[in-house]
Amino acid sequence: MSVEKSLFSKYVTIFFVVSGYWIVSITTVFVNKTLFSHIDLDAPMFINFTQTLITAAICYMKKILSTTYPNTFRFPDVDLWDKHTLKTVLPLSILFTTMISTNNLCLKYASVAYYYIGRSLTTIFNVVFTFLILGETTSRKCIACCAVIIGGFWLGVDQENLAGSLSIPGFIFGILGSLSLSLFSIFTKKVLPKLNGEIWALSYANNVYASILLFFVMILNNELGELYNYPKFSELFFWSIVIVGGVCGFTIGYFTTLQIKYTSALTHNISGTAKACAQTVLATYWYHETKSLLWWTSNFIVLSGSACYTWIKQLDMERRHKENIAYQRV
């Protein structure tokens, strides 16, 4: 009975973490689409920079509050410029910078509806890198599910091309976004224990380093001149939506790390793929888009492959959980 209770408690925690991730993530995608496509500002790295900077500022405010009101707030002791912290987090921050840049650029050039198809290869990359980096093998059933996902991906791309709505930059950045997200998920799982599992410490250091990296990318991308000549730079609406996007960026970053911590890198990627399916339905309704039957079929194929993969991994988790309890009793 205690085994079932412990497993039920684990599922309840995962349910709330994943639900929070879905709500925040879908909201963030629609806000970012507005920022990247509907404000007539060609400065994508600036948008990324403001989001990481706002996240770093929120973390710093919590750190100050923990010092002023130690009985109410808690923030882990982390030295951003310590050699250990730099060596541990900076490589992850480079991956993080690549991930948010490529994913947001995919969103800039492609529709929210295609964003699901474009990001569906994340699970495939995760399986490949889990084997190459962690040495973990995958069952034949899981590989068959991956083949289904790949088939759905190519069908979706083909339908976008036939409809004349396929964006080559969106297609390329979608693949790069899937690749970098997969690597980020795996390395987050490896880095967290080195920071004693402290999500706030990782989020703070990661976003400070990413802000510095993105500032230099902004300069290389000649975005300072673009901002100087932007006529709506001083308008309240512009800064309001930028701040909302930054808060969303902080929240999704926190929930992403939380989901990886309480589940796994693979489950996080599968959750993101399934969430994107619901997001696709909302996007076609919100933007009044009409898609062909085969286009919707491609979405269903990807979802089916991902759902099957999730089911296989869930059975594996239950088996390992019971084996662990049995081992502890012995």
GROMACS .gro file of C-alpha atoms in nm:
model
  330
    1MET     CA    1   0.000   0.000   0.000
    2SER     CA    2   0.287   0.238   0.087
    3VAL     CA    3   0.441   0.173  -0.254
    4GLU     CA    4   0.116   0.268  -0.431
    5LYS     CA    5   0.075   0.576  -0.208
    6SER     CA    6   0.428   0.693  -0.280
    7LEU     CA    7   0.379   0.641  -0.654
    8PHE     CA    8   0.042   0.823  -0.644
    9SER     CA    9   0.204   1.119  -0.465
   10LYS     CA   10   0.471   1.131  -0.734
   11TYR     CA   11   0.206   1.134  -1.010
   12VAL     CA   12   0.010   1.416  -0.838
   13THR     CA   13   0.323   1.631  -0.816
   14ILE     CA   14   0.408   1.563  -1.181
   15PHE     CA   15   0.049   1.645  -1.285
   16PHE     CA   16   0.055   1.992  -1.127
   17VAL     CA   17   0.404   2.069  -1.256
   18VAL     CA   18   0.317   1.963  -1.613
   19SER     CA   19  -0.020   2.147  -1.604
   20GLY     CA   20   0.153   2.467  -1.493
   21TYR     CA   21   0.409   2.424  -1.769
   22TRP     CA   22   0.135   2.386  -2.032
   23ILE     CA   23  -0.057   2.698  -1.924
   24VAL     CA   24   0.249   2.919  -1.898
   25SER     CA   25   0.412   2.784  -2.214
   26ILE     CA   26   0.108   2.835  -2.440
   27THR     CA   27   0.065   3.190  -2.308
   28THR     CA   28   0.435   3.261  -2.367
   29VAL     CA   29   0.423   3.139  -2.730
   30PHE     CA   30   0.133   3.370  -2.820
   31VAL     CA   31   0.297   3.667  -2.645
   32ASN     CA   32   0.628   3.597  -2.822
   33LYS     CA   33   0.454   3.566  -3.159
   34THR     CA   34   0.317   3.916  -3.105
   35LEU     CA   35   0.662   4.043  -3.006
   36PHE     CA   36   0.842   3.887  -3.302
   37SER     CA   37   0.588   3.936  -3.580
   38HIS     CA   38   0.341   4.210  -3.494
   39ILE     CA   39   0.534   4.511  -3.362
   40ASP     CA   40   0.741   4.594  -3.675
   41LEU     CA   41   1.075   4.569  -3.497
   42ASP     CA   42   1.351   4.359  -3.655
   43ALA     CA   43   1.553   4.300  -3.338
   44PRO     CA   44   1.493   3.940  -3.224
   45MET     CA   45   1.804   3.922  -3.006
   46PHE     CA   46   1.689   4.235  -2.819
   47ILE     CA   47   1.361   4.061  -2.734
   48ASN     CA   48   1.555   3.757  -2.613
   49PHE     CA   49   1.787   3.985  -2.416
   50THR     CA   50   1.500   4.164  -2.238
   51GLN     CA   51   1.346   3.829  -2.141
   52THR     CA   52   1.665   3.688  -1.988
   53LEU     CA   53   1.745   4.023  -1.824
   54ILE     CA   54   1.399   4.048  -1.662
   55THR     CA   55   1.433   3.690  -1.539
   56ALA     CA   56   1.774   3.770  -1.389
   57ALA     CA   57   1.628   4.085  -1.227
   58ILE     CA   58   1.341   3.887  -1.070
   59CYS     CA   59   1.591   3.637  -0.930
   60TYR     CA   60   1.805   3.921  -0.793
   61MET     CA   61   1.501   4.081  -0.625
   62LYS     CA   62   1.423   3.750  -0.453
   63LYS     CA   63   1.784   3.727  -0.344
   64ILE     CA   64   1.763   4.076  -0.186
   65LEU     CA   65   1.432   3.987  -0.016
   66SER     CA   66   1.587   3.671   0.127
   67THR     CA   67   1.859   3.886   0.285
   68THR     CA   68   1.614   4.145   0.422
   69TYR     CA   69   1.344   3.897   0.529
   70PRO     CA   70   1.526   3.566   0.586
   71ASN     CA   71   1.231   3.412   0.772
   72THR     CA   72   0.992   3.474   0.480
   73PHE     CA   73   1.205   3.435   0.168
   74ARG     CA   74   1.484   3.193   0.086
   75PHE     CA   75   1.741   3.214  -0.191
   76PRO     CA   76   2.038   2.981  -0.234
   77ASP     CA   77   2.384   3.122  -0.177
   78VAL     CA   78   2.539   3.143  -0.523
   79ASP     CA   79   2.843   3.341  -0.637
   80LEU     CA   80   2.799   3.419  -1.008
   81TRP     CA   81   3.169   3.480  -1.066
   82ASP     CA   82   3.297   3.181  -0.872
   83LYS     CA   83   3.508   2.950  -1.092
   84HIS     CA   84   3.297   2.647  -1.003
   85THR     CA   85   2.972   2.825  -1.090
   86LEU     CA   86   3.111   2.962  -1.416
   87LYS     CA   87   3.254   2.625  -1.519
   88THR     CA   88   2.929   2.447  -1.430
   89VAL     CA   89   2.665   2.685  -1.567
   90LEU     CA   90   2.830   2.878  -1.854
   91PRO     CA   91   2.823   2.585  -2.104
   92LEU     CA   92   2.454   2.538  -2.020
   93SER     CA   93   2.396   2.912  -2.070
   94ILE     CA   94   2.546   2.890  -2.421
   95LEU     CA   95   2.299   2.610  -2.496
   96PHE     CA   96   2.019   2.811  -2.337
   97THR     CA   97   2.103   3.118  -2.548
   98THR     CA   98   2.105   2.904  -2.863
   99MET     CA   99   1.778   2.737  -2.763
  100ILE     CA  100   1.574   3.052  -2.701
  101SER     CA  101   1.722   3.228  -3.004
  102THR     CA  102   1.649   2.948  -3.252
  103ASN     CA  103   1.305   2.873  -3.110
  104ASN     CA  104   1.200   3.238  -3.116
  105LEU     CA  105   1.340   3.282  -3.468
  106CYS     CA  106   1.133   2.981  -3.575
  107LEU     CA  107   0.831   3.155  -3.424
  108LYS     CA  108   0.925   3.477  -3.605
  109TYR     CA  109   0.938   3.321  -3.951
  110ALA     CA  110   0.673   3.048  -3.914
  111SER     CA  111   0.314   3.044  -3.791
  112VAL     CA  112   0.219   2.931  -3.441
  113ALA     CA  113   0.037   2.637  -3.601
  114TYR     CA  114   0.354   2.519  -3.782
  115TYR     CA  115   0.558   2.572  -3.465
  116TYR     CA  116   0.427   2.235  -3.340
  117ILE     CA  117   0.540   2.047  -3.649
  118GLY     CA  118   0.871   2.232  -3.660
  119ARG     CA  119   0.950   2.137  -3.300
  120SER     CA  120   0.834   1.774  -3.315
  121LEU     CA  121   1.186   1.636  -3.370
  122THR     CA  122   1.287   1.721  -3.013
  123THR     CA  123   1.206   1.369  -2.894
  124ILE     CA  124   1.417   1.219  -3.174
  125PHE     CA  125   1.718   1.434  -3.087
  126ASN     CA  126   1.671   1.351  -2.720
  127VAL     CA  127   1.691   0.977  -2.789
  128VAL     CA  128   2.003   1.026  -3.003
  129PHE     CA  129   2.185   1.251  -2.754
  130THR     CA  130   2.082   1.043  -2.454
  131PHE     CA  131   2.262   0.751  -2.618
  132LEU     CA  132   2.564   0.954  -2.732
  133ILE     CA  133   2.610   1.153  -2.408
  134LEU     CA  134   2.466   0.932  -2.133
  135GLY     CA  135   2.513   0.594  -2.299
  136GLU     CA  136   2.147   0.497  -2.245
  137THR     CA  137   1.996   0.267  -2.507
  138THR     CA  138   1.640   0.276  -2.641
  139SER     CA  139   1.407  -0.018  -2.699
  140ARG     CA  140   1.287  -0.120  -3.043
  141LYS     CA  141   0.933  -0.014  -2.953
  142CYS     CA  142   1.056   0.337  -2.874
  143ILE     CA  143   1.254   0.350  -3.197
  144ALA     CA  144   0.938   0.251  -3.387
  145CYS     CA  145   0.757   0.543  -3.219
  146CYS     CA  146   1.039   0.774  -3.330
  147ALA     CA  147   0.992   0.655  -3.688
  148VAL     CA  148   0.621   0.743  -3.662
  149ILE     CA  149   0.708   1.093  -3.533
  150ILE     CA  150   0.955   1.149  -3.820
  151GLY     CA  151   0.692   1.040  -4.070
  152GLY     CA  152   0.440   1.284  -3.925
  153PHE     CA  153   0.700   1.562  -3.932
  154TRP     CA  154   0.778   1.516  -4.301
  155LEU     CA  155   0.409   1.492  -4.392
  156GLY     CA  156   0.347   1.822  -4.211
  157VAL     CA  157   0.638   1.991  -4.388
  158ASP     CA  158   0.513   1.857  -4.722
  159GLN     CA  159   0.164   1.994  -4.659
  160GLU     CA  160   0.304   2.334  -4.560
  161ASN     CA  161   0.504   2.335  -4.884
  162LEU     CA  162   0.202   2.241  -5.097
  163ALA     CA  163  -0.003   2.514  -4.932
  164GLY     CA  164   0.271   2.767  -5.012
  165SER     CA  165   0.313   2.859  -4.645
  166LEU     CA  166   0.640   2.678  -4.574
  167SER     CA  167   0.908   2.914  -4.448
  168ILE     CA  168   1.261   2.782  -4.510
  169PRO     CA  169   1.412   2.993  -4.228
  170GLY     CA  170   1.129   2.875  -4.001
  171PHE     CA  171   1.197   2.514  -4.105
  172ILE     CA  172   1.572   2.542  -4.036
  173PHE     CA  173   1.534   2.725  -3.705
  174GLY     CA  174   1.269   2.472  -3.600
  175ILE     CA  175   1.517   2.185  -3.643
  176LEU     CA  176   1.795   2.379  -3.467
  177GLY     CA  177   1.551   2.467  -3.190
  178SER     CA  178   1.460   2.101  -3.141
  179LEU     CA  179   1.827   2.004  -3.132
  180SER     CA  180   1.928   2.272  -2.882
  181LEU     CA  181   1.624   2.210  -2.660
  182SER     CA  182   1.713   1.842  -2.641
  183LEU     CA  183   2.072   1.917  -2.542
  184PHE     CA  184   1.958   2.180  -2.291
  185SER     CA  185   1.722   1.931  -2.124
  186ILE     CA  186   1.993   1.666  -2.090
  187PHE     CA  187   2.257   1.903  -1.955
  188THR     CA  188   2.011   2.070  -1.714
  189LYS     CA  189   1.957   1.729  -1.556
  190LYS     CA  190   2.335   1.693  -1.520
  191VAL     CA  191   2.402   2.046  -1.391
  192LEU     CA  192   2.127   2.069  -1.126
  193PRO     CA  193   2.288   1.820  -0.882
  194LYS     CA  194   2.612   2.020  -0.896
  195LEU     CA  195   2.412   2.318  -0.761
  196ASN     CA  196   2.247   2.103  -0.493
  197GLY     CA  197   1.928   2.083  -0.698
  198GLU     CA  198   1.862   2.457  -0.649
  199ILE     CA  199   1.639   2.576  -0.934
  200TRP     CA  200   1.666   2.942  -0.830
  201ALA     CA  201   2.046   2.930  -0.829
  202LEU     CA  202   2.052   2.777  -1.176
  203SER     CA  203   1.790   3.018  -1.312
  204TYR     CA  204   1.975   3.321  -1.170
  205ALA     CA  205   2.321   3.227  -1.298
  206ASN     CA  206   2.192   3.095  -1.629
  207ASN     CA  207   1.998   3.411  -1.716
  208VAL     CA  208   2.274   3.650  -1.606
  209TYR     CA  209   2.524   3.469  -1.829
  210ALA     CA  210   2.270   3.447  -2.114
  211SER     CA  211   2.197   3.822  -2.089
  212ILE     CA  212   2.566   3.900  -2.128
  213LEU     CA  213   2.596   3.663  -2.426
  214LEU     CA  214   2.282   3.803  -2.592
  215PHE     CA  215   2.400   4.163  -2.548
  216PHE     CA  216   2.709   4.088  -2.757
  217VAL     CA  217   2.496   3.900  -3.012
  218MET     CA  218   2.275   4.211  -3.035
  219ILE     CA  219   2.580   4.420  -3.121
  220LEU     CA  220   2.700   4.170  -3.382
  221ASN     CA  221   2.350   4.163  -3.532
  222ASN     CA  222   2.346   4.546  -3.563
  223GLU     CA  223   2.031   4.571  -3.352
  224LEU     CA  224   2.135   4.883  -3.155
  225GLY     CA  225   2.085   5.096  -3.466
  226GLU     CA  226   1.750   4.927  -3.530
  227LEU     CA  227   1.636   5.015  -3.177
  228TYR     CA  228   1.761   5.376  -3.210
  229ASN     CA  229   1.555   5.426  -3.527
  230TYR     CA  230   1.244   5.246  -3.400
  231PRO     CA  231   0.965   5.511  -3.380
  232LYS     CA  232   0.765   5.333  -3.107
  233PHE     CA  233   1.061   5.275  -2.875
  234SER     CA  234   0.930   5.520  -2.613
  235GLU     CA  235   0.565   5.414  -2.630
  236LEU     CA  236   0.397   5.257  -2.326
  237PHE     CA  237   0.240   4.971  -2.526
  238PHE     CA  238   0.578   4.861  -2.661
  239TRP     CA  239   0.740   4.841  -2.319
  240SER     CA  240   0.429   4.687  -2.164
  241ILE     CA  241   0.433   4.392  -2.402
  242VAL     CA  242   0.812   4.362  -2.371
  243ILE     CA  243   0.779   4.340  -1.991
  244VAL     CA  244   0.492   4.090  -2.018
  245GLY     CA  245   0.709   3.882  -2.250
  246GLY     CA  246   0.995   3.903  -2.000
  247VAL     CA  247   0.775   3.787  -1.711
  248CYS     CA  248   0.646   3.503  -1.930
  249GLY     CA  249   1.005   3.415  -2.017
  250PHE     CA  250   1.092   3.396  -1.646
  251THR     CA  251   0.787   3.184  -1.564
  252ILE     CA  252   0.837   2.938  -1.850
  253GLY     CA  253   1.205   2.907  -1.762
  254TYR     CA  254   1.117   2.823  -1.402
  255PHE     CA  255   0.848   2.571  -1.498
  256THR     CA  256   1.078   2.414  -1.759
  257THR     CA  257   1.347   2.353  -1.498
  258LEU     CA  258   1.084   2.234  -1.250
  259GLN     CA  259   0.939   1.988  -1.501
  260ILE     CA  260   1.282   1.847  -1.588
  261LYS     CA  261   1.364   1.815  -1.216
  262TYR     CA  262   1.046   1.624  -1.125
  263THR     CA  263   1.025   1.412  -1.439
  264SER     CA  264   1.310   1.368  -1.687
  265ALA     CA  265   1.461   1.533  -1.991
  266LEU     CA  266   1.265   1.299  -2.217
  267THR     CA  267   0.932   1.351  -2.038
  268HIS     CA  268   0.983   1.726  -2.058
  269ASN     CA  269   1.030   1.705  -2.434
  270ILE     CA  270   0.728   1.476  -2.479
  271SER     CA  271   0.518   1.708  -2.264
  272GLY     CA  272   0.629   2.000  -2.480
  273THR     CA  273   0.528   1.816  -2.796
  274ALA     CA  274   0.185   1.721  -2.662
  275LYS     CA  275   0.129   2.074  -2.533
  276ALA     CA  276   0.214   2.207  -2.877
  277CYS     CA  277  -0.071   2.002  -3.023
  278ALA     CA  278  -0.327   2.184  -2.807
  279GLN     CA  279  -0.146   2.505  -2.892
  280THR     CA  280  -0.187   2.429  -3.265
  281VAL     CA  281  -0.564   2.396  -3.233
  282LEU     CA  282  -0.581   2.726  -3.046
  283ALA     CA  283  -0.357   2.896  -3.304
  284THR     CA  284  -0.565   2.791  -3.605
  285TYR     CA  285  -0.875   2.922  -3.430
  286TRP     CA  286  -0.715   3.247  -3.308
  287TYR     CA  287  -0.550   3.338  -3.639
  288HIS     CA  288  -0.839   3.206  -3.855
  289GLU     CA  289  -0.618   2.960  -4.044
  290THR     CA  290  -0.756   2.680  -4.263
  291LYS     CA  291  -0.552   2.360  -4.292
  292SER     CA  292  -0.592   2.052  -4.511
  293LEU     CA  293  -0.696   1.708  -4.384
  294LEU     CA  294  -0.347   1.570  -4.447
  295TRP     CA  295  -0.196   1.859  -4.248
  296TRP     CA  296  -0.413   1.769  -3.949
  297THR     CA  297  -0.326   1.403  -4.008
  298SER     CA  298   0.043   1.488  -3.973
  299ASN     CA  299  -0.028   1.648  -3.636
  300PHE     CA  300  -0.223   1.341  -3.528
  301ILE     CA  301   0.061   1.110  -3.638
  302VAL     CA  302   0.317   1.307  -3.437
  303LEU     CA  303   0.088   1.315  -3.134
  304SER     CA  304   0.021   0.940  -3.160
  305GLY     CA  305   0.392   0.861  -3.182
  306SER     CA  306   0.466   1.085  -2.884
  307ALA     CA  307   0.177   0.941  -2.680
  308CYS     CA  308   0.295   0.586  -2.750
  309TYR     CA  309   0.647   0.682  -2.648
  310THR     CA  310   0.513   0.836  -2.326
  311TRP     CA  311   0.315   0.520  -2.245
  312ILE     CA  312   0.621   0.297  -2.292
  313LYS     CA  313   0.836   0.524  -2.074
  314GLN     CA  314   0.564   0.539  -1.805
  315LEU     CA  315   0.559   0.160  -1.781
  316ASP     CA  316   0.937   0.167  -1.752
  317MET     CA  317   0.919   0.425  -1.470
  318GLU     CA  318   0.669   0.213  -1.277
  319ARG     CA  319   0.887  -0.095  -1.315
  320ARG     CA  320   1.200   0.086  -1.193
  321HIS     CA  321   1.008   0.243  -0.903
  322LYS     CA  322   0.887  -0.096  -0.779
  323GLU     CA  323   1.231  -0.249  -0.823
  324ASN     CA  324   1.382   0.034  -0.619
  325ILE     CA  325   1.133  -0.018  -0.333
  326ALA     CA  326   1.196  -0.392  -0.337
  327TYR     CA  327   1.571  -0.332  -0.328
  328GLN     CA  328   1.539  -0.096  -0.028
  329ARG     CA  329   1.336  -0.355   0.164
  330VAL     CA  330   1.605  -0.617   0.107
   0.00000   0.00000   0.00000
